[in-house]
C-alpha positions as a printed Julia matrix, in Angstrom:
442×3 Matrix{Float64}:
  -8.19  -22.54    7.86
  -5.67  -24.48    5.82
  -4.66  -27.91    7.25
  -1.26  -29.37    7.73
  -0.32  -31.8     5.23
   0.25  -35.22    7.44
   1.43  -38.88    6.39
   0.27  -41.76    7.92
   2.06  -45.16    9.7
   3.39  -46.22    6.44
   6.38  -43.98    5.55
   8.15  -46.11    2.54
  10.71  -43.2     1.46
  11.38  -42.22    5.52
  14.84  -44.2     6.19
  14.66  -42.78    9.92
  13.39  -45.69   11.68
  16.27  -45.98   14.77
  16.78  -43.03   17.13
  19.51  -42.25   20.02
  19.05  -39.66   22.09
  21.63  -38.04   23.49
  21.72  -36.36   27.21
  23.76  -33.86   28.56
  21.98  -30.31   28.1
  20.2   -28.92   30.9
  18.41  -25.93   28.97
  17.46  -25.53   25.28
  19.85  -26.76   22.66
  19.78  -23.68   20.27
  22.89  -24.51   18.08
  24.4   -27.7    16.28
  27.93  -27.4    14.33
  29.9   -30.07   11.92
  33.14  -30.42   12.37
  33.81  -33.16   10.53
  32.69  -36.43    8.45
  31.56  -37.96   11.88
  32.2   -35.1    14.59
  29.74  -32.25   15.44
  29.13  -29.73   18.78
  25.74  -28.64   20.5
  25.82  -25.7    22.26
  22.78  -23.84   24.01
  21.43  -21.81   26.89
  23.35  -23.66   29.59
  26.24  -22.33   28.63
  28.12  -25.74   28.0
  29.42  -27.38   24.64
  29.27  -30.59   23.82
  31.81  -32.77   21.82
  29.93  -35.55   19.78
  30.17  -38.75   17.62
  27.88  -38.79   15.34
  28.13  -42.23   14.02
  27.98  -43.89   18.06
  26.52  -40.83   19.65
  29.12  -40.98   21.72
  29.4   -37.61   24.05
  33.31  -37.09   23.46
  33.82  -33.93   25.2
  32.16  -31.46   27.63
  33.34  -27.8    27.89
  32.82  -25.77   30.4
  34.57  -21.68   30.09
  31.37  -19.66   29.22
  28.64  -18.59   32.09
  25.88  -17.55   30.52
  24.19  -19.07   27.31
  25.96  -19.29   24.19
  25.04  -17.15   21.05
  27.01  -17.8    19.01
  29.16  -20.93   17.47
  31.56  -21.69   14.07
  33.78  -24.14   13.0
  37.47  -23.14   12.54
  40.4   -24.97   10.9
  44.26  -23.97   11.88
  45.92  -23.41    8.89
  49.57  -24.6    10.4
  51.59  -26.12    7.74
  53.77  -27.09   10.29
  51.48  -29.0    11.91
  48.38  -31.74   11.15
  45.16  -29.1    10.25
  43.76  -28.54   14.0
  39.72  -28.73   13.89
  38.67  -26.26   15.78
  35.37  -24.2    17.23
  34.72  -20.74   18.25
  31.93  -20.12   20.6
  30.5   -16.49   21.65
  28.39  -16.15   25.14
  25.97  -13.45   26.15
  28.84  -13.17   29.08
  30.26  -11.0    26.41
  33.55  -13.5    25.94
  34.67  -15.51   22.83
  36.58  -18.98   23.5
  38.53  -21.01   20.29
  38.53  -24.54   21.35
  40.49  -27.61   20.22
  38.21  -30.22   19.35
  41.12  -33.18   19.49
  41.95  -32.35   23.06
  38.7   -30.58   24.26
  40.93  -27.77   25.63
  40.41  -24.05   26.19
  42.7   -22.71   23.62
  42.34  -19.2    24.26
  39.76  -16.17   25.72
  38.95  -12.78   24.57
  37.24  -10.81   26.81
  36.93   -6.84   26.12
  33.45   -6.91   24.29
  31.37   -4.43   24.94
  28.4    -5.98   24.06
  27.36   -9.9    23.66
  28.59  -11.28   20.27
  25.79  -12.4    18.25
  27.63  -13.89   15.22
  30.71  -15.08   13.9
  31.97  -15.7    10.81
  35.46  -17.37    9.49
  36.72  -15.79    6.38
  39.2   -18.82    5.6
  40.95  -17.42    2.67
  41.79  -13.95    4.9
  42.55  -16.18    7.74
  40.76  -14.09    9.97
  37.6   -14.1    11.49
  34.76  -11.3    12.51
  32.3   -11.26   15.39
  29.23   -9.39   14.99
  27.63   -7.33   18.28
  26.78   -3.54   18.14
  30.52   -3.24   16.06
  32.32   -5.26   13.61
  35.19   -6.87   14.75
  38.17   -8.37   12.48
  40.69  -10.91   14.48
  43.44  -13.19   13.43
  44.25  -16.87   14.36
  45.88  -15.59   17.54
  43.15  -14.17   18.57
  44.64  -10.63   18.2
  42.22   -7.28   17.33
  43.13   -6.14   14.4
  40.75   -3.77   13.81
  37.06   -3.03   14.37
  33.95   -0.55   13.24
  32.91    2.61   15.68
  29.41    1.5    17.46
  27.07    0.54   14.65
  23.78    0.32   16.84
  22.63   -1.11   20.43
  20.69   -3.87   18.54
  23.6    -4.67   16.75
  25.06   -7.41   14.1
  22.26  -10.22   13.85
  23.72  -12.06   10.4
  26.64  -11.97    8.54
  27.41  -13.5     5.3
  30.72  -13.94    3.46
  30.88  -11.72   -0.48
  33.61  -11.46   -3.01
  36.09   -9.1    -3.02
  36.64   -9.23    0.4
  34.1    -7.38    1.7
  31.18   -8.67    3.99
  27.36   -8.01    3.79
  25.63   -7.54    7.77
  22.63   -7.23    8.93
  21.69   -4.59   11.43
  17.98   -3.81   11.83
  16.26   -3.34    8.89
  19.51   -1.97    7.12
  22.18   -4.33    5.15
  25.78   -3.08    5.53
  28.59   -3.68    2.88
  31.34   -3.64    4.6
  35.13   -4.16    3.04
  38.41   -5.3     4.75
  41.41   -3.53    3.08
  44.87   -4.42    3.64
  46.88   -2.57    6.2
  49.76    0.4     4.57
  52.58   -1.2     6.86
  54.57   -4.48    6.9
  51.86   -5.54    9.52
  49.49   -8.56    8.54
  46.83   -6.33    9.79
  43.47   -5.17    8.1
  41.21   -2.24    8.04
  37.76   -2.3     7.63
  35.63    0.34    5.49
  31.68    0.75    5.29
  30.72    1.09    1.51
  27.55    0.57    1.17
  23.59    1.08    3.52
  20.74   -0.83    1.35
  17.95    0.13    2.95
  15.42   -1.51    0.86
  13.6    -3.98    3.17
  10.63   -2.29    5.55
  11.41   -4.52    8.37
  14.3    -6.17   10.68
  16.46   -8.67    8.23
  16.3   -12.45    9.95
  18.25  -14.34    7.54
  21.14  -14.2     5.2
  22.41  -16.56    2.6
  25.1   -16.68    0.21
  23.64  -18.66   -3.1
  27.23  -18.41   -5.15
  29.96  -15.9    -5.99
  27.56  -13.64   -7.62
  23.95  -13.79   -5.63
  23.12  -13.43   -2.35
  19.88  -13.26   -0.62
  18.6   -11.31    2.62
  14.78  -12.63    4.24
  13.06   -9.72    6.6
  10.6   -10.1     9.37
   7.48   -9.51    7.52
   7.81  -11.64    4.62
  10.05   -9.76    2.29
  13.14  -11.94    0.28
  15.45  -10.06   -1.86
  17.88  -11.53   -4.14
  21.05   -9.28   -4.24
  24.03   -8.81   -6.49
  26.95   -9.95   -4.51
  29.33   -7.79   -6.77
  27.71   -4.4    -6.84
  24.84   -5.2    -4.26
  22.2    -3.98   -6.55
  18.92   -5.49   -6.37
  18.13   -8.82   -8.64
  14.52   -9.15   -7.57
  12.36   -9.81   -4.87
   9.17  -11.37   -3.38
   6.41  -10.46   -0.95
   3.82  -11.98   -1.76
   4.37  -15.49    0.34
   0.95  -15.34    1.82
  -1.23  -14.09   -0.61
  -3.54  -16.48   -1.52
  -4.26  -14.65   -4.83
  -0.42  -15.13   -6.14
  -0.67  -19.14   -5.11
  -3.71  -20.2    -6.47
  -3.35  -23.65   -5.63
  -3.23  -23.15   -2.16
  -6.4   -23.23    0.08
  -7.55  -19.78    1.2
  -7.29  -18.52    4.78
  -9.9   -16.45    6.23
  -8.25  -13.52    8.53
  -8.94  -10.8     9.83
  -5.45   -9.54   10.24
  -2.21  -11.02    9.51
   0.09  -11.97   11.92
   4.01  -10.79   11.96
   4.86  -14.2    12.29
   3.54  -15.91   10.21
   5.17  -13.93    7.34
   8.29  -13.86    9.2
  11.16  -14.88    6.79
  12.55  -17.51    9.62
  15.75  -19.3     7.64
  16.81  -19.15    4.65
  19.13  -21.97    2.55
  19.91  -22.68   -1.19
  21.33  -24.28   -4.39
  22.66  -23.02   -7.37
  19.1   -23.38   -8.93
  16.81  -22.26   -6.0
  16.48  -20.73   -2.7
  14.48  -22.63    0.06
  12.46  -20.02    2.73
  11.0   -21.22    6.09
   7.87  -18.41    5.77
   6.3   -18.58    9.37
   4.82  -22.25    9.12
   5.52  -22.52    5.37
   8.38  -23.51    3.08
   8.47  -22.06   -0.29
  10.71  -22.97   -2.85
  12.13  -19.81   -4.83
  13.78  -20.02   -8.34
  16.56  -17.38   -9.2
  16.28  -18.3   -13.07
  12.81  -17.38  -13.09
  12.29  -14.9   -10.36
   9.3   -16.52   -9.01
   7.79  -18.87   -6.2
   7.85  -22.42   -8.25
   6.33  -24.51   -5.19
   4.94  -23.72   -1.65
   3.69  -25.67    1.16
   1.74  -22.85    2.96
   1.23  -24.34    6.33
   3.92  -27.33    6.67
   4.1   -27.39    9.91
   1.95  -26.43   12.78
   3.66  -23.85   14.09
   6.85  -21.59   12.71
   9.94  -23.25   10.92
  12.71  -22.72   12.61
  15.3   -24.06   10.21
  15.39  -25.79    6.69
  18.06  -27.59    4.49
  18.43  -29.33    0.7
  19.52  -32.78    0.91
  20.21  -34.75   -2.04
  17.57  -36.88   -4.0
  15.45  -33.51   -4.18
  14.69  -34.12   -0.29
  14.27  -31.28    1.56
  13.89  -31.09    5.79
  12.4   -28.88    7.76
  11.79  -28.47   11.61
   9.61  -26.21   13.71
   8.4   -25.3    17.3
   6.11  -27.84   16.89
   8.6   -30.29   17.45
   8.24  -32.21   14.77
  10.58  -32.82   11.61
   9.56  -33.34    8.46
  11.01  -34.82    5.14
   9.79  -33.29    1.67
  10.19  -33.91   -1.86
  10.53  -31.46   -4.74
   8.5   -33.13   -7.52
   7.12  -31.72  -10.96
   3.57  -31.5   -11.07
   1.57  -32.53  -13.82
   0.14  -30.09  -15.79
  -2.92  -30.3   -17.28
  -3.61  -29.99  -20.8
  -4.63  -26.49  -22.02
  -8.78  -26.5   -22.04
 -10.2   -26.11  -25.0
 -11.4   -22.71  -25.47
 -15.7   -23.06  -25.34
 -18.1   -21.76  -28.89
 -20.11  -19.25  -27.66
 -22.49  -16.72  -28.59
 -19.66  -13.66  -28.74
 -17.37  -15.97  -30.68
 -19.98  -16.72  -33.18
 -19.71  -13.24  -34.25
 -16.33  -12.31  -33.06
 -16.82  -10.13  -30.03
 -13.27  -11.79  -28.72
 -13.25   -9.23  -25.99
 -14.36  -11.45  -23.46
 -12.38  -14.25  -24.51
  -9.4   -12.28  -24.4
  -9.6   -11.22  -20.98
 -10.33  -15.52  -19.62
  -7.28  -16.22  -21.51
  -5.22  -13.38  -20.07
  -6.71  -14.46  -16.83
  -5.95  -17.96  -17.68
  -2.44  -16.99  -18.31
  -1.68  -14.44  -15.72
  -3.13  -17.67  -13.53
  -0.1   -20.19  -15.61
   2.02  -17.94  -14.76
   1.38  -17.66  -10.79
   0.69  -21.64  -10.28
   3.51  -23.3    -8.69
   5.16  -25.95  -11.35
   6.22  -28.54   -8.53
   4.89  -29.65   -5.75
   6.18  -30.26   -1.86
   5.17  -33.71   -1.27
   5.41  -35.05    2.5
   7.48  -38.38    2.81
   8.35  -38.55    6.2
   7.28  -37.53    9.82
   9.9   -37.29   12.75
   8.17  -37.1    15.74
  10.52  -37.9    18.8
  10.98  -34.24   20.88
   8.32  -33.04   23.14
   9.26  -28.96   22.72
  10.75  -27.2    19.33
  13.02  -28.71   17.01
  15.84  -25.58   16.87
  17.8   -26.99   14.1
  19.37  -29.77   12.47
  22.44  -31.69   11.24
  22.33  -33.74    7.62
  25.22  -36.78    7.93
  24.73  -38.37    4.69
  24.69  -42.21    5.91
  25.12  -41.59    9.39
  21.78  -39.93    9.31
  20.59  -37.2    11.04
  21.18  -35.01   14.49
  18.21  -32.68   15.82
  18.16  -30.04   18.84
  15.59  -28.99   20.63
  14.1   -26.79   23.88
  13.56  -29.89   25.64
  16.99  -30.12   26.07
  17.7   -33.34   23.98
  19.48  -34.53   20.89
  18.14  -37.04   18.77
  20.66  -39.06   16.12
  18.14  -40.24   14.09
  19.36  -43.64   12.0
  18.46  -45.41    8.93
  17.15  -48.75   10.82
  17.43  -50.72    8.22
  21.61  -49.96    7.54
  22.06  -49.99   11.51
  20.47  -53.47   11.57
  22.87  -54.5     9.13
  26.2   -53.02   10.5
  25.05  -54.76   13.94
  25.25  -58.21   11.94
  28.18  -57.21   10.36
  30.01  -56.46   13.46
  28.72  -59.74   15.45
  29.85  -62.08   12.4
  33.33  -60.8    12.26
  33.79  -60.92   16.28
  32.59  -64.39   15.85
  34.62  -65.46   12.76
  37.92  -64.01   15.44
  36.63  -65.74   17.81
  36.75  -69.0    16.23
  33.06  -69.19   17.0
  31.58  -69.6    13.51
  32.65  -73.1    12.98
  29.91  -74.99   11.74
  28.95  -77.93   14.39
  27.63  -81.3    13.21
């Protein structure tokens, strides 16, 4: 069985070497949201969300209006002009309600109630100023939180993912079906909005897990069983795709697993997240790095993590993170492998009198082989092991470092040690230098 890459004491390019954890949770911390340059929310299965400061980890507000666990959570700007911009967050609740809150005041802005089913996504379309939740129908609603229209009953498994396309139109997942869907304009003076179904693809063979928008012209979809399709985000035609994340055969680098039979999970498309360049896929314990130029796999890490990635992002110096239910998270780094000079090709007794045939088929082996090798590698620098249960997701601050949830009901603001060490300083000479206290004493 293939072994987990793993990185000893000495972690030179791992900045994370200060942690706060943050209490407040009493049940798993499924969901972590920015709202700004130092502000972000948890929510989770207890039902409550939680206000944070990212750089202090200061808990800045608590709020309670939801009674069963949340499924759902966005960010949401007001778009007032008469007013400052108002940060704001939606939350959805298996209790089958949606709340906007205000993140200044920590106040219940507003509730909408008349779901008939628990929301399981939301997404702001900021440009529309409007926003759709996703259950088993579509709905579209404005700022005040009015209906303006919705979809007849789509299934009883419902929306799982939405993602935001051109043209105003809107790409969710239901089952193993992706449905376009388009909001027109309404025919009266009203600012309201109708929305049309234009489109089934039907092309995966499994339920769709993740969505992500790449740019104004891609998009791509990740299934249960290990399928990724890249999609044309103007006429949803299909770019390319690739199943093949666990065959041994396709990643020749990669050390074989004996098995009998392979398990759902571990093919299981988990998260999905991207650049303009590539697209990065959490593959049951793996992370494989996809590029859209080339259509093919250009570096894999087939068992990163001991058990399934839950969620993965691109941070900048070619860093990438990843976390899993093993509760560990883990720093990587895209780097170009070396290739090796082309082998000379050997003298032997067909080539001495030109039978090529056999040659011909090593070097189309050779090449089909060139071809299939990944051209970077995913190179472990750093190993962030401070929750005892899965790591759900994460939060990338830049300088401020780094916030993690997990099951075990905890936060962790991980810190750059060395940069905390020095703001500390910082701070204690200037209260000195007010206080008069830095005056040298002979």
């Amino acid at each position: 069985k293939s072994s987990v890459q793993t990185i000893g004491e000495e972690q030179i390019q791992n900045p994370y070497t200060e942690l706060l954890v943050l209490k407040g949770h009493q049940d798993i911390v499924r969901f972590l949201v920015q709202i700004d340059d130092c502000r972000f929310a948890s929510a989770g299965d207890d039902g409550i969300i939680f206000l944070w400061n990212a750089q202090t980890g200061e808990k800045l507000f608590e709020l309670h209006g939801h009674t069963h666990k949340i499924t759902a959570i966005a960010p949401f700007s007001s778009s007032d002009a008469s007013e400052e911009k108002k940060k704001l967050i939606l939350t959805a609740s298996a209790d089958r309600t949606v709340i906007v809150w205000d993140c200044t005041s920590g106040r219940q802005i507003q509730k909408v109630s008349c779901f008939h089913s628990t929301v399981k996504c939301l997404t702001v379309l900021q440009r529309l100023d409007v926003w759709l939740s996703g259950g088993s129908d579509l709905c579209v609603w404005n700022r005040k939180l009015d209906l303006l229209c919705k979809t007849s009953h789509l299934t009883d498994a419902g929306i799982s993912a939405l993602v935001e396309l051109p043209k105003n139109c809107v790409a969710a997942a239901v089952g193993k079906e992706l449905i376009i869907f388009r909001l027109i304009p309404s025919n009266d003076e009203s600012e309201g909005w109708n929305v049309l179904e234009v489109k089934r693809l039907v092309d995966h063979q499994d339920n769709i897990l993740s969505l992500v928008s790449v740019n104004g012209l891609t998009f791509v979809t990740g299934s249960h069983v290990g399928e990724l399709i890249v999609w044309d985000a103007l006429d949803w035609t299909k770019q390319a795709s690739e199943c093949n994340f666990w065959d041994s055969s396709v990643h020749p680098d990669a050390q074989p697993e004996i098995k009998l039979s392979q398990s759902p999970n571990e093919t299981s498309v988990q998260h999905l997240t991207s650049d303009e360049e590539c697209v990065f896929a959490a593959v049951g314990k793996g992370i494989y790095v996809y590029n859209l130029q080339m259509k093919r796999v250009i570096a894999c890490q087939r068992t990163a993590h001991d058990s399934s990635v839950l969620h993965i992002e691109k941070v900048p110096n070619r860093q990438l993170i990843s976390c899993s239910e093993d509760g560990s998270v883990r720093i990587w780094e895209l780097r170009e492998k070396q290739q090796l000079p082309a082998e000379p090709v050997p003298t032997g007794f067909f080539n001495m009198w030109g039978f090529g045939r056999a040659n011909k088929q090593a070097n189309q082996a050779a090449k089909k082989m060139r071809e299939n090798t990944p051209m970077h590698v995913l190179e472990l620098v750093g190993d962030l092991i401070g929750h005892s249960s899965a790591v759900q997701m994460f939060l990338y601050f830049g300088e401020l470092g780094l916030a993690t949830c997990s099951a075990d009901h905890l936060i962790i603001l991980w810190k750059d040690g060395e940069r905390e060490s020095r703001l500390r300083s910082l701070t204690l000479f200037q209260k000195l230098a007010q206080s008069g206290d830095l005056q040298l004493k002979f």
